[in-house]
Short mmCIF file of C-alpha atoms and ligand atoms in Angstrom, two decimals:
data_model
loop_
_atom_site.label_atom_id
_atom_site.label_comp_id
_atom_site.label_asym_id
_atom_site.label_seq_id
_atom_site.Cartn_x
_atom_site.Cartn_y
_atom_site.Cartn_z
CA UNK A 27 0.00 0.00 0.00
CA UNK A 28 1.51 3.28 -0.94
CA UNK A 29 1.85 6.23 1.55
CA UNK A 30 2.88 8.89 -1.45
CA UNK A 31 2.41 11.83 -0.32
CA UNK A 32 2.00 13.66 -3.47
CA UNK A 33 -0.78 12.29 -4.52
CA UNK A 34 -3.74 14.67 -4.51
CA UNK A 35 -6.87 13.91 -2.96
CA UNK A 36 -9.95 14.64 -4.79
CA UNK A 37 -11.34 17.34 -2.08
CA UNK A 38 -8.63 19.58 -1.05
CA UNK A 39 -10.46 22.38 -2.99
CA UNK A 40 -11.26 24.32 0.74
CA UNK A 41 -8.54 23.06 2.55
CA UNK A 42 -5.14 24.95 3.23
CA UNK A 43 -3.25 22.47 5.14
CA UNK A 44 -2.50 18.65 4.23
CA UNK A 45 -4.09 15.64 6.28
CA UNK A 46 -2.33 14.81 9.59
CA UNK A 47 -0.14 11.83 8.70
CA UNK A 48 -1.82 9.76 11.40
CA UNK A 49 -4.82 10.56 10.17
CA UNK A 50 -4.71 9.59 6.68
CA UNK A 51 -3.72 6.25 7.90
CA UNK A 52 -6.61 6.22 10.81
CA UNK A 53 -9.37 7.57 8.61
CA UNK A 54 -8.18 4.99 5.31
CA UNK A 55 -10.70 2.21 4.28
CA UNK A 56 -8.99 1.06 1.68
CA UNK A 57 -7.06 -1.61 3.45
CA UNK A 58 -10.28 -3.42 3.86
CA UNK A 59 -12.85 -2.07 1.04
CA UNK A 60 -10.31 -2.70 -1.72
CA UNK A 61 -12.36 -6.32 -1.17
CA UNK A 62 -15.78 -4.70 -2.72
CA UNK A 63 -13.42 -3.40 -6.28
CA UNK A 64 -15.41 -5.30 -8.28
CA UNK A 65 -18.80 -4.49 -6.89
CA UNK A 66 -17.44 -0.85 -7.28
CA UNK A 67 -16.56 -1.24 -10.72
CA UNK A 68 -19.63 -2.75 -11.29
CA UNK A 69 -21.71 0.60 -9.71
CA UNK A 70 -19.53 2.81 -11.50
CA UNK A 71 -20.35 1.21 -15.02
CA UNK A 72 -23.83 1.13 -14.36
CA UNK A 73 -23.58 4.76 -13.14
CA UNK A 74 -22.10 6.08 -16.40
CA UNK A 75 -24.24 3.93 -18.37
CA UNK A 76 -27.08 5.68 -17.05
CA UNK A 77 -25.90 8.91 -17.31
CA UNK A 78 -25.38 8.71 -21.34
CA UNK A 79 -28.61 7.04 -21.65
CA UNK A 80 -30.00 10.54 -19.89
CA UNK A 81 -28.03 12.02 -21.87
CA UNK A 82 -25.65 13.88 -19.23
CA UNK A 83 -22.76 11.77 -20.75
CA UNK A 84 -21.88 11.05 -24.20
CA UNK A 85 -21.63 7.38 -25.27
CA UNK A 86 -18.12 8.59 -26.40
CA UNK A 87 -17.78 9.45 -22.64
CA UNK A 88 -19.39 6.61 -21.25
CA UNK A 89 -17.32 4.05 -23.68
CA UNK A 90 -13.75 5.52 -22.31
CA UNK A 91 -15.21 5.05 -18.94
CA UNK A 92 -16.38 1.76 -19.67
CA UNK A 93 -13.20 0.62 -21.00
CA UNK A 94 -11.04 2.54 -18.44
CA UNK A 95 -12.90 0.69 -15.84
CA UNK A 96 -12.38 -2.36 -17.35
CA UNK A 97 -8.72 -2.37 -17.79
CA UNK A 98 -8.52 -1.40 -14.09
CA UNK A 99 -10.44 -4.39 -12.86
CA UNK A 100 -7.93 -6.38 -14.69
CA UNK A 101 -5.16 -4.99 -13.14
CA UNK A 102 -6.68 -5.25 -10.01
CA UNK A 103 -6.85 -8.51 -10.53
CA UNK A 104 -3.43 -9.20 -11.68
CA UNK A 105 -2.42 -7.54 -8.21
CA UNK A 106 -1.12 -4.80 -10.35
CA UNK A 107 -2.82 -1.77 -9.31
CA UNK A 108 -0.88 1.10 -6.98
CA UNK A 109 -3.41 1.08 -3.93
CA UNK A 110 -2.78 4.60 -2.42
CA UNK A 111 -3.70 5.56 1.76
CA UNK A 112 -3.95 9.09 0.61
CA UNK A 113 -6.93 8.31 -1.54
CA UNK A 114 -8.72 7.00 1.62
CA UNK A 115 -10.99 4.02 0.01
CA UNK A 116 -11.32 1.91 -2.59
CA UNK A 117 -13.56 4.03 -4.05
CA UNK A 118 -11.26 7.41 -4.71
CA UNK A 119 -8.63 4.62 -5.79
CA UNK A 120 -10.31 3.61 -8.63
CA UNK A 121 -11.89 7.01 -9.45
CA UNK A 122 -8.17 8.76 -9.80
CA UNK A 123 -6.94 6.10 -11.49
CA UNK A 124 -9.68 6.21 -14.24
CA UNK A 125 -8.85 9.71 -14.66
CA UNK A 126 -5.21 8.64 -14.75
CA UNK A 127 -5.88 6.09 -17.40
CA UNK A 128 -8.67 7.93 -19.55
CA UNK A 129 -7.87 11.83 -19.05
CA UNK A 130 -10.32 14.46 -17.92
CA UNK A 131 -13.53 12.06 -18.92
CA UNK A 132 -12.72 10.22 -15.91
CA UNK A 133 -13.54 12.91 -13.88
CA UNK A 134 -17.20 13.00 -14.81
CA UNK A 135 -17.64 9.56 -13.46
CA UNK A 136 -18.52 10.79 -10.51
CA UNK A 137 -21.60 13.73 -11.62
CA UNK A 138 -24.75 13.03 -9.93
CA UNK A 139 -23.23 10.52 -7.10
CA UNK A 140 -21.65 10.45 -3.81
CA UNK A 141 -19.35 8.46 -2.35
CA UNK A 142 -22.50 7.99 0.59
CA UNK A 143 -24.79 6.08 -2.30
CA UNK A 144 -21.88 4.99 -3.93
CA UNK A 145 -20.61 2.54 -0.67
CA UNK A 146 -23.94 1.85 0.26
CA UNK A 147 -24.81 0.33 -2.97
CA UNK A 148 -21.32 -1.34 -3.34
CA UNK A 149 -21.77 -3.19 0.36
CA UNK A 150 -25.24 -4.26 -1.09
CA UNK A 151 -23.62 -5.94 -3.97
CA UNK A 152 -21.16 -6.88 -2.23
CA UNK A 153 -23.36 -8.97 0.64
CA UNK A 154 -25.74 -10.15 -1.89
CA UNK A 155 -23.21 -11.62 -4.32
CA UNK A 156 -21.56 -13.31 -0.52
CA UNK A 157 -24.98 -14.32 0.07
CA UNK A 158 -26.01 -16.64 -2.92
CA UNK A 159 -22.20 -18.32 -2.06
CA UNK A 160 -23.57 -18.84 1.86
CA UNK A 161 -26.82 -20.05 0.59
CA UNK A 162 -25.08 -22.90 -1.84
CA UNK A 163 -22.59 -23.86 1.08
CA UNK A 164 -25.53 -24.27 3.55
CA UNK A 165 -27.22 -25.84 1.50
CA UNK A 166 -24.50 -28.49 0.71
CA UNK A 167 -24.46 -28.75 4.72
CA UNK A 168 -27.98 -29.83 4.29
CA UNK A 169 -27.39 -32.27 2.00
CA UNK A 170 -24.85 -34.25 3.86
CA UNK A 171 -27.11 -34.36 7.01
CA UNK A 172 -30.15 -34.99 4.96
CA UNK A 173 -28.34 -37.97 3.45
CA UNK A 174 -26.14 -39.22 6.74
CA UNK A 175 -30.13 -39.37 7.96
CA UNK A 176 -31.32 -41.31 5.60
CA UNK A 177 -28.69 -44.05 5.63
CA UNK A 178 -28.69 -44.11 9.42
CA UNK A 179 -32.39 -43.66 9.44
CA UNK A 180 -32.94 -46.99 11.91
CA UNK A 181 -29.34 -46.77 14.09
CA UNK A 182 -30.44 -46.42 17.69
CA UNK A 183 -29.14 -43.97 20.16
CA UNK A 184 -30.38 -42.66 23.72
CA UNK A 185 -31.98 -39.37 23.29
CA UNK A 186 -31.75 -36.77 25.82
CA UNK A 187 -33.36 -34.37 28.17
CA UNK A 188 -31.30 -32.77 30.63
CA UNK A 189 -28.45 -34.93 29.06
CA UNK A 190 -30.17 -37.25 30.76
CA UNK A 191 -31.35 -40.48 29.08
CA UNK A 192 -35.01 -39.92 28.31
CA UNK A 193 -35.94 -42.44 25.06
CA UNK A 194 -34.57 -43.89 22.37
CA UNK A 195 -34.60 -42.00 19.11
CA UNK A 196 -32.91 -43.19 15.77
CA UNK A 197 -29.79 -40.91 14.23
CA UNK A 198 -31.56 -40.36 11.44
CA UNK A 199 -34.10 -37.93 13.36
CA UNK A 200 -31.73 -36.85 15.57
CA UNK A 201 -29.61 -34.98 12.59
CA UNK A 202 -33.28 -34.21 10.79
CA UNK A 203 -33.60 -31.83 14.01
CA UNK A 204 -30.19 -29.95 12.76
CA UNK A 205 -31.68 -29.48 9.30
CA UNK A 206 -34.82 -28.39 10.57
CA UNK A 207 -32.74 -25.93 11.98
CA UNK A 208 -30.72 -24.58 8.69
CA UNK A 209 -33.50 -25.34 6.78
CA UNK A 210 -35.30 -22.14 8.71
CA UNK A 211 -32.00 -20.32 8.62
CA UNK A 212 -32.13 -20.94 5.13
CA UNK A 213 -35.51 -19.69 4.46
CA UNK A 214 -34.47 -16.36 6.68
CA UNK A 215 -31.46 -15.73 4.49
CA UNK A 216 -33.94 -16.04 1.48
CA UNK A 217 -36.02 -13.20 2.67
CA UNK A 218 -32.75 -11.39 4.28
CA UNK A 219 -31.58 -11.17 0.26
CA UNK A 220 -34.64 -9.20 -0.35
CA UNK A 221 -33.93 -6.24 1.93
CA UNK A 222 -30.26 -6.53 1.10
CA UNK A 223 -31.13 -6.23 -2.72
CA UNK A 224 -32.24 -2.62 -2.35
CA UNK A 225 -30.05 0.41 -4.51
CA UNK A 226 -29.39 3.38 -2.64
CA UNK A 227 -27.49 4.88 -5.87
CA UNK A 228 -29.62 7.80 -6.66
CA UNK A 229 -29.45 8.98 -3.13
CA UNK A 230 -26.28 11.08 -4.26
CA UNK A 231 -24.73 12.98 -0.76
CA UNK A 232 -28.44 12.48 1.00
CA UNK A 233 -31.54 14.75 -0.97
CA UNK A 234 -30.84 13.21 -4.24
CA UNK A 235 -29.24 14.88 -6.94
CA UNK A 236 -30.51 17.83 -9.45
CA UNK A 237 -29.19 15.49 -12.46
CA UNK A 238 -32.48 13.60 -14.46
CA UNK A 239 -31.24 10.56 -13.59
CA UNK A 240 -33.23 7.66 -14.63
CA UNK A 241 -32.62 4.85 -11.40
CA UNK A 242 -35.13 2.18 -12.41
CA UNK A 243 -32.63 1.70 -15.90
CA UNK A 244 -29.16 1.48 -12.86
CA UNK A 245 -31.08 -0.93 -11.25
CA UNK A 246 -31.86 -3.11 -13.95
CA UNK A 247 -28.13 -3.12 -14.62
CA UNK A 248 -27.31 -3.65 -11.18
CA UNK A 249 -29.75 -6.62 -10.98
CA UNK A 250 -31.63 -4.59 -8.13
CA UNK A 251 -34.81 -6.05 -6.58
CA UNK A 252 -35.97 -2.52 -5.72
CA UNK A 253 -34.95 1.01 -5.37
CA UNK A 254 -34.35 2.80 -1.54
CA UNK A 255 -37.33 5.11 -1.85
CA UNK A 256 -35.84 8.08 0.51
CA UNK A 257 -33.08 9.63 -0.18
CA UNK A 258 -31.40 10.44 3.82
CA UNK A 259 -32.43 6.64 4.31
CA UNK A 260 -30.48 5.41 1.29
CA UNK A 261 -27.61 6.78 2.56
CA UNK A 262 -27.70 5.89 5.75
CA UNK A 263 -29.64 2.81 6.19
CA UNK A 264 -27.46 -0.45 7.42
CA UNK A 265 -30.41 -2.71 8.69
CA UNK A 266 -29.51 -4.94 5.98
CA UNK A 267 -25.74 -5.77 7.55
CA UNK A 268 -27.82 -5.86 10.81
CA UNK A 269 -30.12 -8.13 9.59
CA UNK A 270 -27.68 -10.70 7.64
CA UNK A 271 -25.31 -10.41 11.25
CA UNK A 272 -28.63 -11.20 13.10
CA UNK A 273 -29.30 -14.43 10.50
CA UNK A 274 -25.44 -15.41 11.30
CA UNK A 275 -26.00 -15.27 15.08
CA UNK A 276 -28.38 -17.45 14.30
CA UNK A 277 -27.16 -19.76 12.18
CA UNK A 278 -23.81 -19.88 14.35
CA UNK A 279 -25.91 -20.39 17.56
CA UNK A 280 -27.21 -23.66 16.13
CA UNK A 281 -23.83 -24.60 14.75
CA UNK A 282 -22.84 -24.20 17.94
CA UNK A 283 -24.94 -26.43 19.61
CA UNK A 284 -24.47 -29.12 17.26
CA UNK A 285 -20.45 -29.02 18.07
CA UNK A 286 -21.35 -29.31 21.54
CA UNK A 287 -22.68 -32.48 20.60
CA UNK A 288 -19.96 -33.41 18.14
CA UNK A 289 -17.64 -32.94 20.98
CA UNK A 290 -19.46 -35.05 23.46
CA UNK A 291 -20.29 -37.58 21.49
CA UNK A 292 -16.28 -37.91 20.06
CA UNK A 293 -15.52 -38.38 23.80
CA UNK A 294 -13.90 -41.64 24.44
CA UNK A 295 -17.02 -41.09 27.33
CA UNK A 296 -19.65 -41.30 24.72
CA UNK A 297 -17.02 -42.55 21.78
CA UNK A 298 -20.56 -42.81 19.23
CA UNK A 299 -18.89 -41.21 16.38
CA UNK A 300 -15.56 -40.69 14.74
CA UNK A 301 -14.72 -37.30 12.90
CA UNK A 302 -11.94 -38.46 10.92
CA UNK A 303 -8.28 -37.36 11.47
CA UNK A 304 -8.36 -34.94 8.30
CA UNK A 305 -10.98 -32.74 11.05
CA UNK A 306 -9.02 -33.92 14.34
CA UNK A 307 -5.49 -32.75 15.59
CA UNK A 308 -3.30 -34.06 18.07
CA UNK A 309 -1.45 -32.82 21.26
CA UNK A 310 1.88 -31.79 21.51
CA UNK A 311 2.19 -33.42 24.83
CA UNK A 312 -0.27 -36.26 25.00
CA UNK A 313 0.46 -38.87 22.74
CA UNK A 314 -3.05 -40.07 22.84
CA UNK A 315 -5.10 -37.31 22.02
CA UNK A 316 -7.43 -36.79 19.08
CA UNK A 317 -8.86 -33.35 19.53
CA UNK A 318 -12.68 -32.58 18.16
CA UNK A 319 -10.87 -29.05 16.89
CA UNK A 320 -13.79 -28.25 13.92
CA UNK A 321 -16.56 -28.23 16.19
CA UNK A 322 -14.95 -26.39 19.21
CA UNK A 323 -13.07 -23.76 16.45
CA UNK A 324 -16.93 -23.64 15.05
CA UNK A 325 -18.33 -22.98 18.55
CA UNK A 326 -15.65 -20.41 19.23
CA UNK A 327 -16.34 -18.02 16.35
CA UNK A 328 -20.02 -18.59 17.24
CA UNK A 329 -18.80 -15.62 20.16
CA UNK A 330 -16.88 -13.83 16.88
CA UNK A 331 -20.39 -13.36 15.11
CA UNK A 332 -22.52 -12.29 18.16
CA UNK A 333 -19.58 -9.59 18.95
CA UNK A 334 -19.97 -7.93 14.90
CA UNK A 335 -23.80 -8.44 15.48
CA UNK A 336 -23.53 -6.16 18.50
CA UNK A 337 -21.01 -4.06 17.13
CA UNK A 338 -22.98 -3.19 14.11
CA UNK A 339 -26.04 -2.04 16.17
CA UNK A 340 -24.00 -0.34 18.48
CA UNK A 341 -22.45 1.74 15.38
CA UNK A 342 -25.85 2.51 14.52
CA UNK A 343 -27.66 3.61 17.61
CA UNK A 344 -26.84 7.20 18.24
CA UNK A 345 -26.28 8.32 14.68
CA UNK A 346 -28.60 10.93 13.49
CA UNK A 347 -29.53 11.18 9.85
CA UNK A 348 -27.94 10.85 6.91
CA UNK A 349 -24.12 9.34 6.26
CA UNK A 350 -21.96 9.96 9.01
CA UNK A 351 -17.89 8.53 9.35
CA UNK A 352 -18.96 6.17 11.93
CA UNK A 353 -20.59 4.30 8.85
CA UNK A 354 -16.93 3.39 7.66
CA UNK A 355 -17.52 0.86 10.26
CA UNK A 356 -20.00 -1.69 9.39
CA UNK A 357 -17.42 -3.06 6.69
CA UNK A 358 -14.99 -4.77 9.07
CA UNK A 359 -17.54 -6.99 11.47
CA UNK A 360 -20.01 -7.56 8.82
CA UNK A 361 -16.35 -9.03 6.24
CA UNK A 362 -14.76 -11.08 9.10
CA UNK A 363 -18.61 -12.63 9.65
CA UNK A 364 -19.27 -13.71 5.80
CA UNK A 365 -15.84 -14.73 6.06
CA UNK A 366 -16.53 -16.93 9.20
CA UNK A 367 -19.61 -17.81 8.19
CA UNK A 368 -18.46 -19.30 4.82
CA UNK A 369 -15.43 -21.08 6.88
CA UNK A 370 -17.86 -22.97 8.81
CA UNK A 371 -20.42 -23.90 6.41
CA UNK A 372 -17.56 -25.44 4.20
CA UNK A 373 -15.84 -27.47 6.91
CA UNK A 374 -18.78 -28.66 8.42
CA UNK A 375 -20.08 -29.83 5.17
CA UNK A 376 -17.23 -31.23 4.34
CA UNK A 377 -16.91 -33.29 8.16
CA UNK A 378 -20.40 -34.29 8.35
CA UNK A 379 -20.23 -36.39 4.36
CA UNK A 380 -17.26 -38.06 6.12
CA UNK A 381 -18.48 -39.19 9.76
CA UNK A 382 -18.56 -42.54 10.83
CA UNK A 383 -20.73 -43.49 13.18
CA UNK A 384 -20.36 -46.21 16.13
CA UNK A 385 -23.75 -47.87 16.09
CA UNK A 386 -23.36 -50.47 18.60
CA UNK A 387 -22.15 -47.93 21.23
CA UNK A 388 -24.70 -46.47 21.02
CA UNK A 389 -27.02 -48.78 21.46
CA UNK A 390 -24.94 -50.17 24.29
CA UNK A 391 -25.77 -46.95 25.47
CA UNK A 392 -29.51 -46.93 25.06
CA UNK A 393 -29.98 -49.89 26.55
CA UNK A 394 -28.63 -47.86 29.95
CA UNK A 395 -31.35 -45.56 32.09
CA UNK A 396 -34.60 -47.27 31.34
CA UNK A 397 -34.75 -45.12 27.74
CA UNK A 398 -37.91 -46.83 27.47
CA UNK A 399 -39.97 -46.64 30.75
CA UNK A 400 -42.03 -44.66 28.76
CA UNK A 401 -42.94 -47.16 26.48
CA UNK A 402 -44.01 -49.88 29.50
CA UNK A 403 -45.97 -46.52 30.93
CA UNK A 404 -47.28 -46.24 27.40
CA UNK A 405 -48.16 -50.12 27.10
CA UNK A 406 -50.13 -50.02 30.91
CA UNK A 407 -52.44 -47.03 29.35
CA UNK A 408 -53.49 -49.33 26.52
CA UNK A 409 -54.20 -52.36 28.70
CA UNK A 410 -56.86 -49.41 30.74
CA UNK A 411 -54.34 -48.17 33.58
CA UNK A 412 -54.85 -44.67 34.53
CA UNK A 413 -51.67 -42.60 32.97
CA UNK A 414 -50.82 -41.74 36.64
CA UNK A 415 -51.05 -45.07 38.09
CA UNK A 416 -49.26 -46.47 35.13
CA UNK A 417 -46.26 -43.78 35.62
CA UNK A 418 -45.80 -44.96 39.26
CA UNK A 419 -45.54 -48.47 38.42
CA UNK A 420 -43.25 -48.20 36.17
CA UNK A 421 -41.47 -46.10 38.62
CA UNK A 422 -41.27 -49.06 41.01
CA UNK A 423 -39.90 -51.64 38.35
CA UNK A 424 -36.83 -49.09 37.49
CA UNK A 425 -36.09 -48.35 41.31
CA UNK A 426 -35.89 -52.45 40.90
CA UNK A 427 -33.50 -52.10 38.04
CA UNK A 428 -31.22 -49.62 39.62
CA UNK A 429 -31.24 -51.55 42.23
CA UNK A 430 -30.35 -55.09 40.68
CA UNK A 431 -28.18 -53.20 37.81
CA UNK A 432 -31.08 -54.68 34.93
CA UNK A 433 -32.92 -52.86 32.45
CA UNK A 434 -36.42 -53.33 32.34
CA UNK A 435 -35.94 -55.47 29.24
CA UNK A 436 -33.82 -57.99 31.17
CA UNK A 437 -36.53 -58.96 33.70
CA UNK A 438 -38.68 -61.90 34.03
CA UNK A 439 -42.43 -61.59 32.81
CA UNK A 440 -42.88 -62.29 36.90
CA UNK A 441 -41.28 -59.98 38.21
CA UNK A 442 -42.59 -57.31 35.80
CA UNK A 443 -46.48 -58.94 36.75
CA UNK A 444 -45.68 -58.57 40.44
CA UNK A 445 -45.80 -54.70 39.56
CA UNK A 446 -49.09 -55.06 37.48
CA UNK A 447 -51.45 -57.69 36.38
CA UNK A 448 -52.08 -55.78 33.67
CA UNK A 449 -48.86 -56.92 31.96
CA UNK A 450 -48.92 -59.63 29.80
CA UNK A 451 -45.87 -61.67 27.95
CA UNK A 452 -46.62 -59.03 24.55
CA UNK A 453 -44.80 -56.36 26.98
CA UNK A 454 -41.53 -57.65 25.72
CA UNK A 455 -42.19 -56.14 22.18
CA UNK A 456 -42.07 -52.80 23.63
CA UNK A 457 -39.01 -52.64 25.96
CA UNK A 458 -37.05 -53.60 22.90
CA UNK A 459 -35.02 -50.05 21.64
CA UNK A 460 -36.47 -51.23 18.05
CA UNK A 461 -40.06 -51.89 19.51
CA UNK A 462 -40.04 -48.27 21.24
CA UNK A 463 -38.90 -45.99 17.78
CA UNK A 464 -40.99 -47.68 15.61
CA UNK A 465 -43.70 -47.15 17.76
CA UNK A 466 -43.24 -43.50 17.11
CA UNK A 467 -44.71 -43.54 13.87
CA UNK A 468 -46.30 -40.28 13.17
CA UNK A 469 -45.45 -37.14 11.56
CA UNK A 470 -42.79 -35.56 13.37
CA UNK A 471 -41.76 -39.06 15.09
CA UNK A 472 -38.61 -40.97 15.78
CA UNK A 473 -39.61 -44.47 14.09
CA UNK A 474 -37.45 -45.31 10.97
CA UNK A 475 -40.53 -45.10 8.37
CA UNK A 476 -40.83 -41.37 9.87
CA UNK A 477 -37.33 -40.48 9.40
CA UNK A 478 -37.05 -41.55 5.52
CA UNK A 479 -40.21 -39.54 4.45
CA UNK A 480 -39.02 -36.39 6.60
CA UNK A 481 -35.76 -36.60 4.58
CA UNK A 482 -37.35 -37.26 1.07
CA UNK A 483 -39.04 -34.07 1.81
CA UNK A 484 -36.33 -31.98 3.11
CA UNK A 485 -34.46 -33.01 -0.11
CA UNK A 486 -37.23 -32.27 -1.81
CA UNK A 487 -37.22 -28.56 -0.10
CA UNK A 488 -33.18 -28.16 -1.18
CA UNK A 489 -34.93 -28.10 -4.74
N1 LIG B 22 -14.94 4.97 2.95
C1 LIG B 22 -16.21 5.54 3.24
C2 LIG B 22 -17.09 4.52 3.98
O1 LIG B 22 -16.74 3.40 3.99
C3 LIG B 22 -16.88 5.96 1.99
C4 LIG B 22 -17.88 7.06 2.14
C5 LIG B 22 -17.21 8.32 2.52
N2 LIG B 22 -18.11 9.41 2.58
C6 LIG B 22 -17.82 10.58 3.18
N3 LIG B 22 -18.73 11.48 3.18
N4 LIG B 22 -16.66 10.75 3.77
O2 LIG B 22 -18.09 4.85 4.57
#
């Protein structure tokens, strides 16, 4: 980054002394929105475009321009272009330089615009061109779980409450929950896009501009959804980076919970599943160690996101209309959290086609805390036991399985009778962990049948 001090700013017009040294480097934004140079580009042809359609430019004009800008996204590209501090933002950057590369017609780029409308629109572009890449990652996420659950749509784990065991549940539903989950976070990024894929360009400084400019034909160019219809609003609105840091929160949150879960269940405690060494490290000192590192890294940038989300609204809250400096910084949380978010869509993805899965642990494991008491309560309702009644004996046959270390499966037909004549020798078919999911057969149910026609749907909702 150059720190040339002879290079002219476009608005020392009033000014009789240079920019404090410190401040030029304190006030720059181009170390970080050199990142939007093609959405910039992009504004800045549409802009011109417009302008010789209204007939402010020539097409002469406009053609120089276009071509000028071209060239300069190419040597942007190339990593060939002489990003300057003094010019403050990727925005001046590319302005002098077209007026470098194309003479004085570069300086009419910028008739009828601001730099306010002129960021504004290029974060817009910016986040909605970041958000169709989140969507097709998250959506790849869904994929692997929505497959993983239909292979492993009858394996048999304990489900929880309280981390307690509370009933068996197959894996199959169990990762149909998660994509419940990012299926709604998908939907909300959906109608996030919409709000995001709003142009402010037209707002010029913040009362609009005394050009004729025609904004429906930018728009069009821009591949706009609508048009900001106030002008002091255009400029100053940043909802949309609220609302797309509020949808990461979210999404984060639940990716956060489901690495909890990862981790546990990687435990050699729990040891149900194996995350592959390609998404494990080791330790330095322990020779044993396989670390879950993906899901706690995942769960530890969940904090990252909340901290931009409250950032951003924290920028925002005492700011009086229109475009004030402080707006410089919604660019930095709301990067680092596409960038984030994008990190852990892609290596979760990625970890959760490869799992393997330890099936007999965790039945082992089911078959521990009387996962399903439940069903023997259930069974005691059907043969005309009061609910009540049928929930204290039940109590009293597991107080004799903790006691003689058996599950409720393992006892004799006698000793289960001696609790209720109501049981006959058919109670067997429902203390077995298969017996008690498929039982479960409704919509929204654990039983295996359930689990393959929620994931033919949620397939079916990926489109
Ligand atoms: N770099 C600035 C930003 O990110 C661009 C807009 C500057 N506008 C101004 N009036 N100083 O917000």
């Amino acid at each position: 980054m150059s720190t040339d001090k002879t290079i002219e700013k476009p608005w020392t017009g009033r000014f009789n002394e240079p920019t404090d040294a410190f401040v030029e480097a304190f006030g720059a934004s181009v170390g970080f929105d050199q990142r939007m140079y093609k959405q910039d580009i992009a504004g800045s042809i549409a802009h011109a475009k417009m302008l010789a359609h209204v007939g402010v430019l020539t097409t002469k004009e406009r053609d120089d321009i276009v071509r000028g800008l071209s060239k300069i996204e190419a040597e942007i590209q190339a990593g060939d272009f002489p990003w300057s501090i003094a010019l403050e933002d990727v925005h001046m950057n590319i302005e002098a330089r077209l007026t470098d590369a194309i003479g004085i017609t570069g300086k009419k780029l910028h008739t009828g615009r601001s730099r306010n409308d002129q960021v504004a629109t290029d974060v817009r572009l910016y986040l909605r061109d970041e958000i169709d890449t989140i969507d097709a990652e998250l959506k790849r996420l869904q994929r692997a779980l929505v497959e993983l659950a239909e292979r492993e749509a009858a394996t048999i784990l304990p489900g929880f409450t309280h981390l307690q065991t509370a009933q068996p549940i197959t894996f199959g539903h169990h990762m149909l929950a998660w994509n419940e989950m990012l299926q709604r976070d998908n939907e909300r990024l959906a109608d996030c896009r919409k709000r995001v894929n709003v142009m402010p360009l037209g707002s010029a400084a913040l009362a609009g501009t005394t050009y004729p400019i025609d904004r429906e034909f930018t728009a069009k160019e821009l591949g706009f959804d609508d048009i900001c219809r106030n002008s002091l609003d255009g400029v100053s609105d940043r909802d949309f980076a609220i609302e797309f840091l509020s949808w990461a929160s979210i999404l984060l949150m639940h990716m956060s919970r489901f690495s909890e879960e990862l981790v546990l269940w990687s435990s050699s405690q729990f040891d149900w599943v194996d995350l592959g060494d390609a998404f494990c490290t080791g330790s330095s000192i322990m020779p044993q160690k396989k670390n879950p590192d993906v899901p706690e890294l995942v769960r530890g940038k969940t904090g990252r996101v909340f901290g931009s989300l409250n950032a951003m609204l924290t920028i925002m809250k005492g700011q009086p209309l229109a475009y004030n400096k402080d707006n410089q910084e919604d660019k930095e949380p709301l990067f680092d959290t596409i960038d984030t978010v994008k990190g852990c869509l892609k290596v979760y993805a990625d970890m959760m086609a490869q799992i393997k899965l330890k099936p007999d642990n965790m039945r082992e494991d089911a078959l521990c805390g009387f996962a399903t008491a439940t069903d023997l309560a259930d069974y005691l309702v059907r043969k005309g036991v009061a609910f009540r009644d049928a929930h204290e004996i039940v109590g009293k046959a597991v107080a004799l399985g903790v006691e003689t270390e058996r599950d409720l499966s393992e006892m004799k037909l006698e000793e289960l009778q001696a609790f209720s004549d109501a049981i006959g020798d058919d109670v067997f078919d429902v203390l077995t962990l298969e017996g008690s999911v498929a039982a479960r057969n409704h919509l929204g149910g654990t039983a295996p049948e359930q689990v393959k026609v929620a994931a033919k749907r949620a397939i079916e909702l990926l489109g």
